[in-house]
Amino acid sequence: MPQPQTTSDTANDTRIDFLYLSEPDMIRAGVTDMPACVDTMSDMLGLFAAGDYRMAGTENNSHGAQIFFPEHESFPGMPVDGPDRRFMAMPAYLGGDYQAAGCKWYGSNVANKERGLPRSILMFTLSDKDTGAPLAIMSANLLSAYRTGAIPGVGARYLARDDARVVGIVGPGPMNRTSLESFLAVRPGIDTVRVFGRSQGGIDTFIAWATEKFPQLTIEQVDSFEAAVRGSDIVSIAVPSQSGSEHYPLVRDEWVKPGAFVCCSAHLAVEESLVQRSRHVADARKIYQAWAEELPEPAHETVGIWGIHLVDRVRDGRMAPEQFEDVGEIIRGITPGRTDDDEIFIYSVGGMPVEDVAWATQVYRNAVRDGIGTKLNLWNTPALA
């Protein structure tokens, strides 16, 4: 199938076609190809560190625009606030070999699970950077899940020990499923996974999934946070919690082995002595700095992601700015990655819309190449021009 036309071949050709990609189409086009996704995210983070991107906001670093709802019904039919009850638009442009713009739009409601639906339902529009015409409209739940899970893999590629064998999983939800996939993509010597979670049902689901997908692994349920961390070469922590540092999962110094790579994709607290003997790297430092500007100080009390805590430490003088490192700068060779086998890294994962643009562009190109998707027509000639 030829590439959907979005810009005119001649001065008088105004026809615009685009692809619709359903979730099955996205799977066929490679959205779940984790090794390729890690490569794409590595490339994207290098471009981000170089500044070849744009996102929303006056400083081009905004996560997006979110609709909040009132605690009580203000008008008939208006939704009310609740856990993860929101709508959000996340636009971005990415340069390099991507040269595309796009926007992820989603609604989120925990009550969806009672209807057999995901908490969030996502769609993505990929656009021509010059005309703004749509290239594709695509299902984005898997797009978002895989680009998010690939970012831990990028960290592990540059920061984890080459001989990493044991992974500790704290919080066996969807985030840690794709994170484990990405760790295996970059450290194929992994042979053991230790799993700790709050819900036995969640643990059982994770173990069943991992056993089927990675039969070569030894998968062990452990009975504590500590047991998942002790002796692990890679630790992945994704445990949602209430705001306030007293609620965040605390990693104690004595648990963490020399050379460990600790990946935090949700709220986290770290014992001070461990903070002092670790290197601290974020997926994209600018995002946390922009995010923290919108929050009361200390920002980490409101948003528990570790990168926000690092902003607080730099602000109040507990950490020098250069100690808050950026993986994109490591990718580009501006700062070194791992320099010895005993270095401990604490790696913060936050997420940003340029990730969606990068992976959406690659999946779209796969779909065009392989004739996947439904070609739709926007117009032959616009009614208003």
PDB file of N, CA and C in Angstrom, residues 165 180-181 184-185 187-193 210-219:
ATOM      1  N   ARG A 165      22.239 -10.607  36.284  1.00  0.00           N
ATOM      2  CA  ARG A 165      21.520 -11.884  36.201  1.00  0.00           C
ATOM      3  C   ARG A 165      20.191 -11.879  36.958  1.00  0.00           C
ATOM      4  N   LEU A 180      10.364  -5.492  32.556  1.00  0.00           N
ATOM      5  CA  LEU A 180      11.112  -6.752  32.507  1.00  0.00           C
ATOM      6  C   LEU A 180      11.430  -7.127  31.061  1.00  0.00           C
ATOM      7  N   GLU A 181      10.492  -6.937  30.155  1.00  0.00           N
ATOM      8  CA  GLU A 181      10.771  -7.201  28.739  1.00  0.00           C
ATOM      9  C   GLU A 181      11.968  -6.379  28.262  1.00  0.00           C
ATOM     10  N   LEU A 184      15.369  -7.631  29.628  1.00  0.00           N
ATOM     11  CA  LEU A 184      15.828  -8.823  28.916  1.00  0.00           C
ATOM     12  C   LEU A 184      16.316  -8.487  27.512  1.00  0.00           C
ATOM     13  N   ALA A 185      15.764  -7.431  26.927  1.00  0.00           N
ATOM     14  CA  ALA A 185      16.202  -7.032  25.585  1.00  0.00           C
ATOM     15  C   ALA A 185      17.645  -6.545  25.587  1.00  0.00           C
ATOM     16  N   ARG A 187      19.893  -7.037  28.492  1.00  0.00           N
ATOM     17  CA  ARG A 187      20.738  -7.887  29.336  1.00  0.00           C
ATOM     18  C   ARG A 187      20.224  -9.324  29.246  1.00  0.00           C
ATOM     19  N   PRO A 188      20.530 -10.010  28.143  1.00  0.00           N
ATOM     20  CA  PRO A 188      19.985 -11.351  27.920  1.00  0.00           C
ATOM     21  C   PRO A 188      20.509 -12.393  28.900  1.00  0.00           C
ATOM     22  N   GLY A 189      21.520 -12.055  29.711  1.00  0.00           N
ATOM     23  CA  GLY A 189      22.027 -12.994  30.712  1.00  0.00           C
ATOM     24  C   GLY A 189      21.155 -13.099  31.949  1.00  0.00           C
ATOM     25  N   ILE A 190      20.106 -12.294  32.044  1.00  0.00           N
ATOM     26  CA  ILE A 190      19.196 -12.372  33.185  1.00  0.00           C
ATOM     27  C   ILE A 190      18.588 -13.778  33.245  1.00  0.00           C
ATOM     28  N   ASP A 191      18.634 -14.398  34.427  1.00  0.00           N
ATOM     29  CA  ASP A 191      18.073 -15.745  34.546  1.00  0.00           C
ATOM     30  C   ASP A 191      17.127 -15.915  35.733  1.00  0.00           C
ATOM     31  N   THR A 192      17.064 -14.899  36.628  1.00  0.00           N
ATOM     32  CA  THR A 192      16.253 -15.037  37.830  1.00  0.00           C
ATOM     33  C   THR A 192      15.458 -13.755  38.072  1.00  0.00           C
ATOM     34  N   VAL A 193      14.183 -13.906  38.428  1.00  0.00           N
ATOM     35  CA  VAL A 193      13.323 -12.766  38.747  1.00  0.00           C
ATOM     36  C   VAL A 193      12.678 -13.019  40.096  1.00  0.00           C
ATOM     37  N   ALA A 210       4.951 -14.052  32.993  1.00  0.00           N
ATOM     38  CA  ALA A 210       6.401 -14.144  32.793  1.00  0.00           C
ATOM     39  C   ALA A 210       6.838 -15.571  32.492  1.00  0.00           C
ATOM     40  N   THR A 211       6.184 -16.565  33.133  1.00  0.00           N
ATOM     41  CA  THR A 211       6.541 -17.973  32.900  1.00  0.00           C
ATOM     42  C   THR A 211       6.242 -18.376  31.470  1.00  0.00           C
ATOM     43  N   GLU A 212       5.123 -17.898  30.955  1.00  0.00           N
ATOM     44  CA  GLU A 212       4.759 -18.231  29.573  1.00  0.00           C
ATOM     45  C   GLU A 212       5.654 -17.509  28.576  1.00  0.00           C
ATOM     46  N   LYS A 213       5.925 -16.213  28.828  1.00  0.00           N
ATOM     47  CA  LYS A 213       6.681 -15.416  27.861  1.00  0.00           C
ATOM     48  C   LYS A 213       8.176 -15.704  27.907  1.00  0.00           C
ATOM     49  N   PHE A 214       8.691 -15.993  29.109  1.00  0.00           N
ATOM     50  CA  PHE A 214      10.130 -16.206  29.274  1.00  0.00           C
ATOM     51  C   PHE A 214      10.370 -17.520  30.021  1.00  0.00           C
ATOM     52  N   PRO A 215      10.137 -18.656  29.373  1.00  0.00           N
ATOM     53  CA  PRO A 215      10.255 -19.941  30.069  1.00  0.00           C
ATOM     54  C   PRO A 215      11.667 -20.243  30.551  1.00  0.00           C
ATOM     55  N   GLN A 216      12.662 -19.524  30.052  1.00  0.00           N
ATOM     56  CA  GLN A 216      14.042 -19.750  30.470  1.00  0.00           C
ATOM     57  C   GLN A 216      14.332 -19.180  31.850  1.00  0.00           C
ATOM     58  N   LEU A 217      13.446 -18.350  32.394  1.00  0.00           N
ATOM     59  CA  LEU A 217      13.695 -17.676  33.659  1.00  0.00           C
ATOM     60  C   LEU A 217      13.263 -18.510  34.856  1.00  0.00           C
ATOM     61  N   THR A 218      13.988 -18.350  35.952  1.00  0.00           N
ATOM     62  CA  THR A 218      13.531 -18.826  37.256  1.00  0.00           C
ATOM     63  C   THR A 218      12.823 -17.660  37.931  1.00  0.00           C
ATOM     64  N   ILE A 219      11.552 -17.857  38.265  1.00  0.00           N
ATOM     65  CA  ILE A 219      10.742 -16.773  38.822  1.00  0.00           C
ATOM     66  C   ILE A 219      10.329 -17.151  40.231  1.00  0.00           C
TER      67      ILE A 219
END
